[in-house]
Short mmCIF file of C-alpha atoms in Angstrom, two decimals:
data_model
loop_
_atom_site.label_atom_id
_atom_site.label_comp_id
_atom_site.label_asym_id
_atom_site.label_seq_id
_atom_site.Cartn_x
_atom_site.Cartn_y
_atom_site.Cartn_z
CA MET A 21 0.00 0.00 0.00
CA THR A 22 1.38 3.40 -1.03
CA GLN A 23 2.12 5.77 1.86
CA SER A 24 0.04 8.96 1.95
CA LEU A 25 1.18 12.39 3.05
CA SER A 26 -0.98 15.39 3.83
CA LEU A 27 -0.10 18.59 2.01
CA ALA A 28 1.02 20.12 5.32
CA GLN A 29 3.40 17.20 5.90
CA ALA A 30 4.82 17.56 2.38
CA ARG A 31 5.44 21.26 2.95
CA ARG A 32 7.24 20.63 6.22
CA ILE A 33 9.33 17.87 4.67
CA ALA A 34 10.34 20.16 1.80
CA LEU A 35 11.24 23.05 4.11
CA ALA A 36 13.23 20.80 6.44
CA ALA A 37 15.17 19.30 3.53
CA GLN A 38 16.12 22.79 2.40
CA GLY A 39 17.47 23.79 5.81
CA PHE A 40 14.65 25.83 7.31
CA LEU A 41 14.85 23.83 10.55
CA ASP A 42 18.56 24.51 10.98
CA PRO A 43 19.47 26.88 13.83
CA VAL A 44 20.20 30.49 12.89
CA HIS A 45 23.41 31.74 14.51
CA ALA A 46 24.19 35.32 15.40
CA ARG A 47 27.39 35.10 13.35
CA PRO A 48 27.19 32.47 10.62
CA THR A 49 30.56 30.85 9.96
CA MET A 50 32.03 28.77 7.16
CA ARG A 51 30.72 25.73 8.99
CA THR A 52 27.23 27.24 8.77
CA PHE A 53 27.81 27.83 5.07
CA ASP A 54 28.87 24.21 4.54
CA ARG A 55 25.74 22.95 6.27
CA THR A 56 23.51 25.22 4.19
CA LEU A 57 25.21 24.30 0.91
CA ALA A 58 24.74 20.63 1.76
CA ARG A 59 20.98 21.32 1.81
CA THR A 60 20.73 23.26 -1.45
CA GLY A 61 23.63 21.80 -3.47
CA VAL A 62 23.57 24.79 -5.80
CA LEU A 63 23.03 28.56 -5.67
CA GLN A 64 21.51 30.05 -8.80
CA ILE A 65 23.34 33.06 -10.27
CA ASP A 66 21.43 35.95 -11.80
CA SER A 67 22.58 39.38 -12.93
CA VAL A 68 19.61 41.38 -11.59
CA ASN A 69 20.81 43.60 -8.74
CA VAL A 70 17.75 45.67 -7.88
CA LEU A 71 17.85 44.27 -4.35
CA GLN A 72 20.73 41.77 -3.90
CA ARG A 73 22.39 39.29 -6.24
CA ALA A 74 20.33 36.10 -6.42
CA HIS A 75 23.08 33.75 -5.22
CA TYR A 76 23.39 35.53 -1.88
CA MET A 77 19.70 35.37 -1.00
CA PRO A 78 19.13 31.61 -0.35
CA LEU A 79 22.00 31.70 2.15
CA TYR A 80 20.40 34.68 3.91
CA ALA A 81 16.99 32.95 3.99
CA ARG A 82 18.49 29.93 5.79
CA MET A 83 21.40 31.40 7.77
CA GLY A 84 20.09 34.86 8.59
CA PRO A 85 22.22 37.98 8.15
CA TYR A 86 25.73 36.85 7.24
CA ASP A 87 28.93 38.23 5.80
CA VAL A 88 28.63 37.79 2.02
CA ASP A 89 32.39 37.35 1.88
CA LEU A 90 31.72 33.77 3.00
CA LEU A 91 30.58 32.95 -0.52
CA ARG A 92 33.59 34.65 -2.11
CA ARG A 93 35.91 32.70 0.18
CA ALA A 94 34.09 29.45 -0.60
CA ALA A 95 34.49 30.11 -4.33
CA GLU A 96 38.04 31.50 -4.41
CA GLU A 97 40.06 30.35 -1.41
CA ARG A 98 41.43 26.91 -0.65
CA PRO A 99 39.91 24.53 0.10
CA ARG A 100 37.36 25.58 -2.53
CA ARG A 101 33.85 24.63 -1.58
CA VAL A 102 31.98 25.78 -4.68
CA LEU A 103 32.59 26.05 -8.41
CA GLU A 104 30.59 27.74 -11.13
CA TYR A 105 28.85 25.65 -13.76
CA TRP A 106 25.55 24.99 -15.54
CA ALA A 107 24.38 22.58 -12.84
CA HIS A 108 20.83 23.96 -12.70
CA VAL A 109 21.19 27.03 -14.83
CA ALA A 110 24.25 29.20 -14.12
CA THR A 111 25.08 28.30 -10.52
CA PHE A 112 27.61 28.05 -7.79
CA MET A 113 27.62 24.30 -7.20
CA SER A 114 29.13 22.13 -4.50
CA VAL A 115 32.68 21.28 -5.61
CA ASP A 116 32.06 17.54 -5.43
CA LEU A 117 29.58 17.85 -8.31
CA TRP A 118 32.48 18.36 -10.75
CA PRO A 119 32.85 14.65 -11.69
CA LEU A 120 29.07 14.31 -11.99
CA MET A 121 28.97 17.08 -14.59
CA GLN A 122 31.52 15.42 -16.89
CA HIS A 123 28.79 13.75 -18.96
CA ARG A 124 27.24 17.19 -19.56
CA MET A 125 30.59 18.75 -20.42
CA ALA A 126 31.26 15.97 -22.93
CA ARG A 127 28.10 16.95 -24.83
CA ALA A 128 29.02 20.62 -25.23
CA SER A 129 29.17 20.38 -29.04
CA ILE A 130 25.54 19.17 -28.98
CA ASP A 131 23.99 20.80 -25.92
CA ALA A 132 25.78 24.13 -25.44
CA TRP A 133 23.45 26.92 -26.28
CA GLY A 134 23.21 29.42 -29.12
CA GLY A 135 26.19 31.60 -29.88
CA PRO A 136 28.84 29.61 -27.96
CA ARG A 137 27.99 26.41 -29.84
CA SER A 138 27.94 28.28 -33.15
CA ILE A 139 31.36 29.78 -32.51
CA ALA A 140 32.77 26.31 -31.79
CA GLU A 141 31.31 25.03 -35.07
CA GLU A 142 32.22 28.01 -37.25
CA ASN A 143 35.50 29.22 -35.77
CA PRO A 144 37.27 26.35 -33.95
CA ALA A 145 40.61 28.11 -34.41
CA LEU A 146 39.39 30.99 -32.24
CA VAL A 147 38.27 28.54 -29.56
CA ARG A 148 41.74 26.97 -29.58
CA ASP A 149 43.39 30.39 -29.37
CA VAL A 150 41.19 31.43 -26.44
CA LEU A 151 41.99 28.22 -24.57
CA ALA A 152 45.70 28.71 -25.22
CA ASP A 153 45.51 32.29 -23.92
CA VAL A 154 43.77 31.18 -20.72
CA ARG A 155 46.22 28.33 -20.25
CA ARG A 156 49.16 30.72 -20.74
CA HIS A 157 47.96 33.73 -18.73
CA GLY A 158 44.98 32.75 -16.56
CA PRO A 159 43.12 33.74 -14.53
CA ARG A 160 41.92 36.24 -17.14
CA SER A 161 38.76 38.21 -17.84
CA ALA A 162 36.99 38.15 -21.19
CA ARG A 163 38.10 41.76 -21.73
CA GLN A 164 41.75 40.88 -21.22
CA ILE A 165 41.59 37.91 -23.58
CA ASP A 166 39.66 39.96 -26.14
CA ALA A 167 42.41 42.59 -25.99
CA ASP A 168 45.09 39.92 -26.48
CA LEU A 169 43.45 38.30 -29.49
CA THR A 170 41.50 41.06 -31.22
CA GLY A 171 42.75 44.33 -29.82
CA GLY A 172 39.52 44.71 -27.85
CA ALA A 173 37.90 47.14 -30.30
CA GLU A 174 34.62 48.62 -29.11
CA ARG A 175 31.52 47.08 -30.69
CA ALA A 176 28.19 48.69 -31.41
CA LYS A 177 25.36 47.74 -29.05
CA GLU A 178 23.32 45.31 -31.12
CA HIS A 179 20.91 43.90 -28.55
CA TRP A 180 19.14 45.06 -25.39
CA GLY A 181 20.79 42.21 -23.45
CA TRP A 182 24.26 40.75 -23.57
CA ASN A 183 26.58 42.17 -26.20
CA TRP A 184 29.03 39.29 -26.28
CA SER A 185 32.10 39.31 -28.48
CA GLU A 186 33.17 36.17 -30.32
CA VAL A 187 35.91 35.73 -27.73
CA LYS A 188 33.34 35.82 -24.91
CA GLN A 189 31.21 33.26 -26.76
CA ALA A 190 34.25 31.03 -27.19
CA LEU A 191 34.94 31.33 -23.48
CA GLU A 192 31.38 30.32 -22.69
CA TYR A 193 31.68 27.28 -24.95
CA LEU A 194 34.90 26.22 -23.24
CA PHE A 195 33.24 26.81 -19.87
CA TYR A 196 30.30 24.57 -20.80
CA ALA A 197 32.76 21.94 -22.03
CA GLY A 198 34.70 22.05 -18.75
CA GLU A 199 37.93 23.00 -20.49
CA ILE A 200 38.05 26.21 -18.48
CA THR A 201 36.35 27.24 -15.27
CA VAL A 202 35.96 30.34 -13.11
CA ALA A 203 38.81 31.06 -10.72
CA ALA A 204 37.40 34.27 -9.23
CA ARG A 205 35.41 37.37 -10.05
CA ASN A 206 36.35 41.02 -10.41
CA GLY A 207 33.87 42.67 -8.08
CA GLN A 208 30.38 41.23 -8.32
CA PHE A 209 30.04 39.98 -11.84
CA GLU A 210 33.10 39.83 -14.14
CA ARG A 211 34.44 36.29 -14.34
CA LEU A 212 38.15 35.47 -14.30
CA TYR A 213 38.71 32.27 -16.26
CA ASP A 214 41.39 29.66 -15.73
CA VAL A 215 41.98 26.01 -16.57
CA PRO A 216 40.49 23.39 -14.20
CA GLU A 217 43.84 21.99 -13.07
CA ARG A 218 44.61 25.33 -11.40
CA VAL A 219 41.16 25.70 -9.82
CA VAL A 220 39.40 22.40 -9.13
CA PRO A 221 40.72 20.52 -6.07
CA SER A 222 42.72 17.51 -7.23
CA GLU A 223 40.53 14.95 -5.43
CA HIS A 224 37.58 16.07 -7.57
CA LEU A 225 39.51 16.91 -10.75
CA ASN A 226 41.16 13.49 -10.81
CA ALA A 227 38.20 11.48 -9.55
CA PRO A 228 36.99 8.75 -11.91
CA THR A 229 34.36 10.00 -14.36
CA PRO A 230 31.11 8.15 -13.64
CA GLU A 231 29.23 6.47 -16.43
CA PRO A 232 26.37 8.76 -17.54
CA ALA A 233 23.72 6.50 -15.98
CA ASP A 234 25.60 6.52 -12.66
CA ALA A 235 25.89 10.32 -12.78
CA HIS A 236 22.18 10.64 -13.53
CA ARG A 237 21.31 8.42 -10.58
CA GLU A 238 23.53 10.38 -8.20
CA LEU A 239 22.09 13.72 -9.37
CA VAL A 240 18.55 12.46 -8.86
CA ARG A 241 19.57 11.15 -5.42
CA ARG A 242 20.90 14.59 -4.50
CA ALA A 243 17.84 16.32 -5.87
CA ALA A 244 15.67 14.00 -3.78
CA ARG A 245 17.65 14.83 -0.65
CA SER A 246 17.33 18.55 -1.34
CA HIS A 247 13.58 18.25 -1.95
CA GLY A 248 12.67 15.69 0.69
CA VAL A 249 9.53 14.80 -1.24
CA ALA A 250 9.18 15.46 -4.95
CA SER A 251 7.56 14.47 -8.19
CA GLU A 252 9.63 13.20 -11.08
CA GLN A 253 9.28 16.63 -12.68
CA CYS A 254 10.68 18.30 -9.53
CA LEU A 255 13.62 15.89 -9.47
CA ARG A 256 14.32 16.42 -13.16
CA ASP A 257 14.33 20.20 -12.84
CA TYR A 258 16.78 20.45 -9.93
CA TYR A 259 19.81 19.56 -12.05
CA ARG A 260 18.08 20.14 -15.41
CA MET A 261 18.11 16.54 -16.58
CA GLY A 262 16.31 14.75 -19.40
CA VAL A 263 13.03 12.90 -19.02
CA ALA A 264 14.41 9.44 -19.82
CA GLN A 265 17.50 9.97 -17.65
CA THR A 266 15.40 10.99 -14.65
CA ARG A 267 12.80 8.28 -15.07
CA ALA A 268 15.43 5.52 -15.20
CA ALA A 269 17.27 6.92 -12.17
CA VAL A 270 14.06 7.22 -10.15
CA ALA A 271 13.14 3.60 -10.94
CA GLU A 272 16.56 2.39 -9.77
CA LEU A 273 16.40 4.40 -6.55
CA VAL A 274 12.93 3.05 -5.83
CA ASP A 275 14.20 -0.50 -6.41
CA GLU A 276 17.11 0.18 -4.03
CA GLY A 277 14.75 1.52 -1.37
CA GLU A 278 16.21 5.02 -1.30
CA LEU A 279 13.02 6.54 -2.71
CA THR A 280 9.54 5.49 -1.62
CA PRO A 281 6.51 6.23 -3.82
CA VAL A 282 3.97 8.33 -1.90
CA ASP A 283 0.64 10.01 -2.54
CA VAL A 284 0.60 13.68 -1.59
CA GLU A 285 -2.75 15.25 -0.84
CA GLY A 286 -3.93 17.33 -3.80
CA TRP A 287 -1.08 16.37 -6.14
CA ASN A 288 -2.10 14.96 -9.49
CA ARG A 289 1.26 13.28 -10.14
CA PRO A 290 3.19 10.53 -8.35
CA ALA A 291 5.65 11.65 -5.68
CA TYR A 292 8.72 10.14 -4.04
CA LEU A 293 9.92 10.46 -0.46
CA HIS A 294 13.64 10.24 0.25
CA ARG A 295 14.44 7.74 3.00
CA ASP A 296 16.40 10.34 5.01
CA ALA A 297 13.67 12.99 4.85
CA ARG A 298 12.54 14.48 8.15
CA ILE A 299 8.83 14.96 8.83
CA PRO A 300 8.81 17.71 11.46
CA ARG A 301 5.74 18.65 13.47
CA ARG A 302 6.20 22.32 12.67
CA VAL A 303 8.41 24.79 10.84
CA GLU A 304 8.83 28.26 12.31
CA ALA A 305 10.50 30.20 9.52
CA ALA A 306 10.09 33.92 8.88
CA THR A 307 12.07 35.06 5.87
CA LEU A 308 11.89 36.49 2.38
CA LEU A 309 12.78 34.22 -0.54
CA SER A 310 14.54 35.20 -3.73
CA PRO A 311 12.66 34.45 -6.98
CA PHE A 312 15.56 32.04 -7.64
CA ASP A 313 15.44 30.18 -4.33
CA PRO A 314 15.24 26.38 -4.72
CA ILE A 315 12.02 26.37 -2.68
CA VAL A 316 10.22 28.38 -5.36
CA TRP A 317 12.24 28.20 -8.58
CA GLU A 318 10.13 25.37 -10.04
CA ARG A 319 6.84 27.25 -10.21
CA ALA A 320 4.56 24.22 -10.60
CA ARG A 321 6.05 22.74 -7.42
CA THR A 322 5.57 26.06 -5.62
CA GLU A 323 1.91 26.08 -6.55
CA ALA A 324 1.42 22.41 -5.61
CA LEU A 325 3.14 22.78 -2.21
CA PHE A 326 1.99 26.22 -1.14
CA ASP A 327 -1.02 27.06 -3.33
CA PHE A 328 1.04 30.07 -4.37
CA PHE A 329 0.90 31.13 -8.02
CA TYR A 330 4.17 32.88 -8.75
CA ARG A 331 5.62 34.45 -11.87
CA ILE A 332 8.50 36.92 -11.94
CA GLU A 333 7.46 40.06 -13.82
CA ILE A 334 10.82 41.59 -14.70
CA TYR A 335 10.15 41.15 -18.42
CA VAL A 336 6.49 42.19 -18.23
CA PRO A 337 5.77 45.80 -19.34
CA ALA A 338 5.29 47.96 -16.25
CA ALA A 339 1.64 48.72 -17.01
CA LYS A 340 0.81 45.01 -17.15
CA ARG A 341 2.55 43.92 -13.94
CA ILE A 342 0.28 42.60 -11.22
CA HIS A 343 2.60 42.76 -8.22
CA GLY A 344 5.78 44.50 -9.39
CA TYR A 345 9.23 44.24 -10.92
CA TYR A 346 11.16 42.19 -8.32
CA VAL A 347 8.73 40.42 -6.04
CA LEU A 348 9.79 38.13 -3.19
CA PRO A 349 7.52 35.62 -1.43
CA PHE A 350 7.36 35.87 2.36
CA LEU A 351 7.63 32.55 4.19
CA LEU A 352 6.00 32.60 7.63
CA GLY A 353 5.89 29.34 9.51
CA GLU A 354 5.34 26.80 6.77
CA GLN A 355 3.25 28.96 4.44
CA LEU A 356 3.91 31.60 1.81
CA VAL A 357 1.66 34.28 3.26
CA ALA A 358 2.58 37.43 1.32
CA ARG A 359 4.69 38.89 -1.46
CA VAL A 360 6.57 42.20 -1.61
CA ASP A 361 8.06 44.22 -4.44
CA LEU A 362 11.44 45.41 -3.15
CA LYS A 363 14.22 47.72 -4.28
CA ALA A 364 17.43 48.74 -2.53
CA ASP A 365 17.87 52.51 -2.82
CA ARG A 366 21.57 52.48 -2.06
CA ALA A 367 22.08 56.21 -2.63
CA GLY A 368 19.33 57.02 -0.14
CA SER A 369 20.19 54.08 2.16
CA ARG A 370 16.57 52.89 2.08
CA LEU A 371 14.87 49.58 1.47
CA MET A 372 11.95 50.53 -0.77
CA VAL A 373 8.79 48.46 -0.39
CA LEU A 374 7.08 49.31 -3.67
CA GLY A 375 4.17 46.96 -3.01
CA ALA A 376 2.99 44.51 -0.34
CA PHE A 377 0.27 41.92 -0.89
CA ALA A 378 -1.26 39.37 1.49
CA GLU A 379 -2.19 35.90 0.31
CA PRO A 380 -5.70 34.56 0.96
CA GLY A 381 -5.89 33.24 4.49
CA ALA A 382 -2.74 35.03 5.66
CA PRO A 383 -2.70 35.16 9.49
CA SER A 384 -3.27 38.40 11.38
CA SER A 385 0.38 38.37 12.44
CA THR A 386 1.59 38.71 8.84
CA ALA A 387 2.12 42.48 8.78
CA ALA A 388 4.09 42.54 12.04
CA ALA A 389 6.21 39.56 11.03
CA LEU A 390 6.90 41.03 7.60
CA ALA A 391 7.85 44.39 9.10
CA GLY A 392 10.37 42.64 11.33
CA GLU A 393 11.81 40.75 8.38
CA LEU A 394 12.08 43.94 6.32
CA ARG A 395 14.06 45.58 9.12
CA ARG A 396 16.34 42.54 9.32
CA LEU A 397 16.86 42.49 5.53
CA ALA A 398 17.59 46.24 5.44
CA GLY A 399 20.19 45.83 8.18
CA TRP A 400 21.87 42.98 6.30
CA LEU A 401 21.99 45.11 3.14
CA GLY A 402 23.51 48.02 5.06
CA LEU A 403 20.45 50.24 4.58
CA ASP A 404 19.32 52.63 7.30
CA ASP A 405 15.59 52.83 6.70
CA VAL A 406 12.56 51.02 5.25
CA GLU A 407 10.07 53.04 3.22
CA VAL A 408 6.69 51.56 2.28
CA ARG A 409 4.73 52.82 -0.71
CA GLN A 410 0.96 52.56 -0.39
CA HIS A 411 0.52 49.90 -3.04
CA GLY A 412 -1.09 46.55 -2.25
CA ASP A 413 -3.59 45.48 0.39
CA LEU A 414 -0.89 44.70 2.98
CA ALA A 415 1.07 47.93 2.57
CA PRO A 416 -0.86 50.12 5.09
CA ALA A 417 -0.54 47.56 7.89
CA VAL A 418 3.17 47.00 7.21
CA ALA A 419 3.77 50.76 7.15
CA ALA A 420 1.95 51.10 10.46
CA GLU A 421 4.08 48.35 12.02
CA LEU A 422 7.26 50.08 10.84
#
């Protein structure tokens, strides 16, 4: 007989697996970071900086206010704890995932996206020259390599988004293929590329490359640990795997007893419970979640777990936005009870609450709890004040609490 879980149990399992039961320390340390990374496995990278870079926010949500230099140290200092790669999308990933990504790297000529793959097909000599430059001089930025190979001439802006040179596209192909990696960053966003043998710890660089099926199974296992309970679609999305790969891995893990098929109340698809998953009686979280947090990044899962319909509206014309440009869900207890449109006004040292909206059934304590979280977030960001605009049904109560 298949085990059944209530929706409330599934939520608590998912939140526990992601680290929301872990104690929050006054001064998170590298040990705290290691524990948190073990829960999430990856930290999604995104360039939007209207509030805080996406990869810093999941750590804040689980650890509380922390020194963001922890992530830089984990990525750049020995022993390296994280590397950058396309493990979900662009992410910081746990360093021990390097061997498990070899099967993906080997398919770069087939699976790498758009311009980088085209450059490799159409101008392989440039790709070889870029690799040789990195090998000779790394760590190097794309600008430095561009200057070496092309003189770095300015190019006209041809697109509203990235304006990548051919050298940058070659770098991205080599990065996907694992022939180069990221050694550090200049400031927040400019990558410094180097070859793996000077970056990846030797125990991971020289580890045996798993057979693809073995890598798929281990990635699904890790996704299951990070989710606690999940559908096949949830497991597939975590490390962006194929349907057939995921299905075969799930079947093997069920046969081995590591995953147990379960029915989750209200879900219209089969689910799987990891054998190490905790089923806590309660979760007492109170934090804001980035749009790219693993708890909410797979939107169908977010809706199934929390009855919370969520779409980021960055690319929606302003007049058509429902909630705002950069909207964060507010987790209170084990429910997503509100959402807020936030902006860091760094010049004015203010956290701007451009809109605040309660979810149906949000408890009466929501405004007070959200106000406290906004103060905490502002302090972490180094902002002196919180200013609430009168937009959204929750805004007046939050403003009154502040």
